[in-house]
PDB file of C-alpha atoms in Angstrom:
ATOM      1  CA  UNK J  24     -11.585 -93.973  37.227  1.00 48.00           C
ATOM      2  CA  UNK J  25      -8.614 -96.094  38.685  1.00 49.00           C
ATOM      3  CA  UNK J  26      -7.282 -95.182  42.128  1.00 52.00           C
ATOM      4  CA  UNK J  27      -4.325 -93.187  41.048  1.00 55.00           C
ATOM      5  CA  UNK J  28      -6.518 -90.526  38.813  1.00 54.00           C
ATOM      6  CA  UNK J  29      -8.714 -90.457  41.303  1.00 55.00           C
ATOM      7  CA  UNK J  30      -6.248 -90.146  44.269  1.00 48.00           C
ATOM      8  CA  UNK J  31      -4.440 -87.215  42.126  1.00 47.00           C
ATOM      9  CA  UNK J  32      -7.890 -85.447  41.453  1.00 44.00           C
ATOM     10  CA  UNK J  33      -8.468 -85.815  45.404  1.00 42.00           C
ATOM     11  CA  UNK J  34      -5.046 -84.340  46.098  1.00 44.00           C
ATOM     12  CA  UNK J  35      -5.922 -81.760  43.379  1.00 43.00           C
ATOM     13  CA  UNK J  36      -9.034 -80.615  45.168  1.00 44.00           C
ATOM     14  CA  UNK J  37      -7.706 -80.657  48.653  1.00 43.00           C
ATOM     15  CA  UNK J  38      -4.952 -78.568  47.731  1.00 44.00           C
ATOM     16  CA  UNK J  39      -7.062 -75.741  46.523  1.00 42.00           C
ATOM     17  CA  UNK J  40      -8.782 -74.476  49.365  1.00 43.00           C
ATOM     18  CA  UNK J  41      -5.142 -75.298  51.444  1.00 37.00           C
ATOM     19  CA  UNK J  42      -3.798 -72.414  49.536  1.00 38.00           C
ATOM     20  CA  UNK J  43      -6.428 -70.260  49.509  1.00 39.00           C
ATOM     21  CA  UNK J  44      -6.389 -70.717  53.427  1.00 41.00           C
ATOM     22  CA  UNK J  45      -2.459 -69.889  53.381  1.00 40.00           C
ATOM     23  CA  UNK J  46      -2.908 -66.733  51.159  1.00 42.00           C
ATOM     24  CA  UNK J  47      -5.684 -65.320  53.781  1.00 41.00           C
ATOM     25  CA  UNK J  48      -3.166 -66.268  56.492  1.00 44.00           C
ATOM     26  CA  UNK J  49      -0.146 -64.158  54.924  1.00 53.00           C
ATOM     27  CA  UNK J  50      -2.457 -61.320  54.144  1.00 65.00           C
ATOM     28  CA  UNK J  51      -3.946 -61.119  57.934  1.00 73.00           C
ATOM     29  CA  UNK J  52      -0.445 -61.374  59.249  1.00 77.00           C
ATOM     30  CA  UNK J  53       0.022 -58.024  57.216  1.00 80.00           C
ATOM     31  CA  UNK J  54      -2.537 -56.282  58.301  1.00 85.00           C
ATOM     32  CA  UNK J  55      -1.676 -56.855  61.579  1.00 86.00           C
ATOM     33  CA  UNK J  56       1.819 -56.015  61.294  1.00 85.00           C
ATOM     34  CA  UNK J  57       0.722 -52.938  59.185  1.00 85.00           C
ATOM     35  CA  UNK J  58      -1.701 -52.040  62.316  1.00 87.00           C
ATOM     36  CA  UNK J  59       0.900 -52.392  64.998  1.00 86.00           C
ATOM     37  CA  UNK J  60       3.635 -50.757  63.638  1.00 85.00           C
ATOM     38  CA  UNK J  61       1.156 -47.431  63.811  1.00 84.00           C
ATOM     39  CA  UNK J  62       0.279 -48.443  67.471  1.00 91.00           C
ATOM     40  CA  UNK J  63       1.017 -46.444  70.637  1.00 93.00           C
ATOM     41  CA  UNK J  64       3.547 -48.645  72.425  1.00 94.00           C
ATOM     42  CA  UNK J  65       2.812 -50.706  75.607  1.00 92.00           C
ATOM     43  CA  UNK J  66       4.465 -49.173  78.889  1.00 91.00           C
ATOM     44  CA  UNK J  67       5.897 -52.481  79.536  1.00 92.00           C
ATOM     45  CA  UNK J  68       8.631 -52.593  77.142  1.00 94.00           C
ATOM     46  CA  UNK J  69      10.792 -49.597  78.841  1.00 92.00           C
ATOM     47  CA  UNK J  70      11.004 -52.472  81.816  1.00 94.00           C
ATOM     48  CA  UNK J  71      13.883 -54.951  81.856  1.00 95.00           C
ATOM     49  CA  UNK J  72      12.804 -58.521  82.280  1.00 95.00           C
ATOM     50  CA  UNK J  73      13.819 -60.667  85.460  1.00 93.00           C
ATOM     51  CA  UNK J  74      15.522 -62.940  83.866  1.00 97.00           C
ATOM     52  CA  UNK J  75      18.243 -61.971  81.658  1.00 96.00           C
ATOM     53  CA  UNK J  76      19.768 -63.663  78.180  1.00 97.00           C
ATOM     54  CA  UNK J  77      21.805 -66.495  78.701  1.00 97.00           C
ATOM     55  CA  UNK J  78      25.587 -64.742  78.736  1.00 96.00           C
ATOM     56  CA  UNK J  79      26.275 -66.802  75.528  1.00 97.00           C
ATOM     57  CA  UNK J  80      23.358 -65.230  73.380  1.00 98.00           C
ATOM     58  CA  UNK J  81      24.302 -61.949  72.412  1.00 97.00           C
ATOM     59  CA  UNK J  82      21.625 -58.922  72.823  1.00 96.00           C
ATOM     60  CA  UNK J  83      20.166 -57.298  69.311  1.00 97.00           C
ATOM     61  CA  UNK J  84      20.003 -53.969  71.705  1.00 95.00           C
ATOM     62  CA  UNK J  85      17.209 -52.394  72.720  1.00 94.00           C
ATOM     63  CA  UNK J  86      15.273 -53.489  76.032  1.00 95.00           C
ATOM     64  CA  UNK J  87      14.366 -57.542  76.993  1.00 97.00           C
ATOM     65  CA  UNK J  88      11.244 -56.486  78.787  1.00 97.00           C
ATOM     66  CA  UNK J  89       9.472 -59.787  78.801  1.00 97.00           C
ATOM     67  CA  UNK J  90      10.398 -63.517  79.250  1.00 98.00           C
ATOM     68  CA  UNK J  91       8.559 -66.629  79.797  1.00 97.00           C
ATOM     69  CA  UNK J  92       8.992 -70.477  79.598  1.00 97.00           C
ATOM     70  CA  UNK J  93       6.563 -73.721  78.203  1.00 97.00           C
ATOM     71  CA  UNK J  94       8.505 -76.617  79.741  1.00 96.00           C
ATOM     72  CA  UNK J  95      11.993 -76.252  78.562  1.00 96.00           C
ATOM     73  CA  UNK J  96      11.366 -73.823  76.287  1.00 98.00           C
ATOM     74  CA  UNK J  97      12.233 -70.164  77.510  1.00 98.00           C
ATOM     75  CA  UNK J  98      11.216 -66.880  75.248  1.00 98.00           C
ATOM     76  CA  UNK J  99      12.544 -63.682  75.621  1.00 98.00           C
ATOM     77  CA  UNK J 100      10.901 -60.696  74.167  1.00 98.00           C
ATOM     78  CA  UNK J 101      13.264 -57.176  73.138  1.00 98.00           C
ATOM     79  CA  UNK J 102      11.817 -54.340  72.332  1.00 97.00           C
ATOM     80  CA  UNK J 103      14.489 -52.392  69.546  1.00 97.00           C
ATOM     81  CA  UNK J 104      13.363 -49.119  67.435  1.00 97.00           C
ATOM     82  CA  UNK J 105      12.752 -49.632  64.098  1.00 97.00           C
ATOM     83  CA  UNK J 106      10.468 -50.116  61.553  1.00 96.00           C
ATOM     84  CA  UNK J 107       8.477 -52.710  59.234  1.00 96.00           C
ATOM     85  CA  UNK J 108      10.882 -52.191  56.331  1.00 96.00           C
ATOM     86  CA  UNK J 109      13.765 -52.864  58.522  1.00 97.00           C
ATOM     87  CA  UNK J 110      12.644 -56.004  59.661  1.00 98.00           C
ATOM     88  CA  UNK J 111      14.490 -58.331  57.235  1.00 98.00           C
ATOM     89  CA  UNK J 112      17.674 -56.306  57.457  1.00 98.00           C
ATOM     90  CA  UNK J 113      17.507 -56.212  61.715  1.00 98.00           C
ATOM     91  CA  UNK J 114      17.383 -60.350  61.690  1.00 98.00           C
ATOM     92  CA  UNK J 115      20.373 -59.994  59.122  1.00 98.00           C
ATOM     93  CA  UNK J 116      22.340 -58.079  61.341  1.00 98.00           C
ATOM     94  CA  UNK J 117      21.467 -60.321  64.311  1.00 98.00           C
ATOM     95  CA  UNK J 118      21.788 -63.735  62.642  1.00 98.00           C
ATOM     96  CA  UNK J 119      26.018 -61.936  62.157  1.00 98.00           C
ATOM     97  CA  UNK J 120      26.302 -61.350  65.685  1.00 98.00           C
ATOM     98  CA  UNK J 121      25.343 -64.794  66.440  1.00 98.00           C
ATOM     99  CA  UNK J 122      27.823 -66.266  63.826  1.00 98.00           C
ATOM    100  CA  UNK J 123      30.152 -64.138  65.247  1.00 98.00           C
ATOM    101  CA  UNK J 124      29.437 -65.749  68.598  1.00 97.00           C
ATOM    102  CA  UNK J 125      29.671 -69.338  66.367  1.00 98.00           C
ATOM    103  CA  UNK J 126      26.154 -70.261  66.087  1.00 98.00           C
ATOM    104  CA  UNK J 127      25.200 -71.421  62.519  1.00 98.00           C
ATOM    105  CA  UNK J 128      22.039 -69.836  61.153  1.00 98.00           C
ATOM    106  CA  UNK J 129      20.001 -72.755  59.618  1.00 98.00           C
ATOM    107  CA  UNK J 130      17.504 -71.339  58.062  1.00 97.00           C
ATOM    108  CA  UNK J 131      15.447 -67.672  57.188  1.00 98.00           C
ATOM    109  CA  UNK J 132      12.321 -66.584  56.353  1.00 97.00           C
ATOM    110  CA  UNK J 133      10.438 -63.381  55.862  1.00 96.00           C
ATOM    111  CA  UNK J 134       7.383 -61.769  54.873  1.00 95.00           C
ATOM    112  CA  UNK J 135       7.568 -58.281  53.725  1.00 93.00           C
ATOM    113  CA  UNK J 136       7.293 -55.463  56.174  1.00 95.00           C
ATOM    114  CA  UNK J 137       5.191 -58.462  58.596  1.00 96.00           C
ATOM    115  CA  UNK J 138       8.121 -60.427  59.395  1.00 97.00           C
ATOM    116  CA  UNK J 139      11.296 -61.856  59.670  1.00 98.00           C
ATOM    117  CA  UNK J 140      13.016 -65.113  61.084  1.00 98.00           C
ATOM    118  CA  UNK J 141      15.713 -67.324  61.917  1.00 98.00           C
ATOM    119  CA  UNK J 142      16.609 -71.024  62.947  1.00 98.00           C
ATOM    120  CA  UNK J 143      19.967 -70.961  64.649  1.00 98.00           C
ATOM    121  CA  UNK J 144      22.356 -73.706  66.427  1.00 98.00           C
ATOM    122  CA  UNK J 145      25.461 -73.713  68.283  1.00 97.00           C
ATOM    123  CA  UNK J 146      26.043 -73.919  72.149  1.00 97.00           C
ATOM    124  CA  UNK J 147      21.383 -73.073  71.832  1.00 97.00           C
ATOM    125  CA  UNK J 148      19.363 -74.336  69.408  1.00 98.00           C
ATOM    126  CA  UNK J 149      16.471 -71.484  68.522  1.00 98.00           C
ATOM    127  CA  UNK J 150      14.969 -69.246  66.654  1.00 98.00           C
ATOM    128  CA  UNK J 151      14.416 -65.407  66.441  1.00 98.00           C
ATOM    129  CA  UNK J 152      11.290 -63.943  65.167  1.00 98.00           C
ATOM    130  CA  UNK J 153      11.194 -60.108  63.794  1.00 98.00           C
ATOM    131  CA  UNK J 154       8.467 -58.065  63.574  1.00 97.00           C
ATOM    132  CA  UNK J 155       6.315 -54.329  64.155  1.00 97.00           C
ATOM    133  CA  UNK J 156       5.619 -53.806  67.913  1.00 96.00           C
ATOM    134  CA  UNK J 157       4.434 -50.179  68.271  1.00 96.00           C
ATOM    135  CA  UNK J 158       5.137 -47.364  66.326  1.00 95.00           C
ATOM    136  CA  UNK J 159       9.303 -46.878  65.771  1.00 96.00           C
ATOM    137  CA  UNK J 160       9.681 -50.099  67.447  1.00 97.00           C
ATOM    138  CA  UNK J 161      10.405 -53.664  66.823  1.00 97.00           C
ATOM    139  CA  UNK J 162       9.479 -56.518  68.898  1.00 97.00           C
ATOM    140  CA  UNK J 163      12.786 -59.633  68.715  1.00 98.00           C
ATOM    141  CA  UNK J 164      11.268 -63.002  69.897  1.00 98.00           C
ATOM    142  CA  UNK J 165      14.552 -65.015  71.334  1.00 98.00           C
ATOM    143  CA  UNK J 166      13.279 -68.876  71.861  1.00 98.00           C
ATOM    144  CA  UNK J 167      15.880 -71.272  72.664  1.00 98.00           C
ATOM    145  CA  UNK J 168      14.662 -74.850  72.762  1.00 97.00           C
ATOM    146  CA  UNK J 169      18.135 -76.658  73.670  1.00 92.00           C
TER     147      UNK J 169
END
């Protein structure tokens, strides 16, 4: 066997057990979504965080109980009510406020009822992550890198 069958049948064989890992990934990220979205909430998210949204980042609503930095990266987390099915259509919503604010929304992503995201840029870079929290309530992940 020359080296390029043989590199292709490598490739071939590598990939494989890749995607099998990546399937088992997606389906554990649904069953956790699935199990949180039927979870009493945490008393923590009724409490408003010390340190507020930048004033040029609009709010998606509900409460920014949490933040926290690693290096220059800062995360706030917002507690909003809603529900795994909405998930897709809350990040919508959000990624139009923050056009109308004139960020650009780079990129999306979701997973069914488990998750959905965002890649933004304008006067932040970040990204906005959707998904279950507690039972009737949604968990918004704000991390601006820039």
């Amino acid at each position: 066997m020359s080296a390029g069958p043989r590199g292709r049948f490598m490739a071939a064989a590598l990939a494989v057990p890749l995607l099998l890992a990546l399937a088992a990934c997606s389906d554990g990220d649904k069953d956790k979504a699935k199990a949180a979205a039927s979870a009493t909430c945490p008393g923590n998210i009724t409490q408003t965080a010390s340190t507020p949204l930048p004033s040029d980042v609009p709010s998606p609503g509900g409460t920014v109980y949490d933040y926290n930095t690693q290096g220059k990266t800062k995360f706030w987390f917002v507690a909003v009510d809603g529900s795994p099915d909405q998930l897709a259509s809350m990040r919508d919503t959000y990624n139009t406020t923050l056009t109308g604010k004139g960020y650009k929304i780079e990129h999306t992503d979701q997973e069914d009822n488990a998750e959905a995201e965002a890649e933004f840029s304008g006067a932040h870079d970040g990204t906005t992550q959707f998904i279950p929290l507690c039972s009737g309530k949604v968990r918004v992940r704000i991390k601006l890198t820039s």
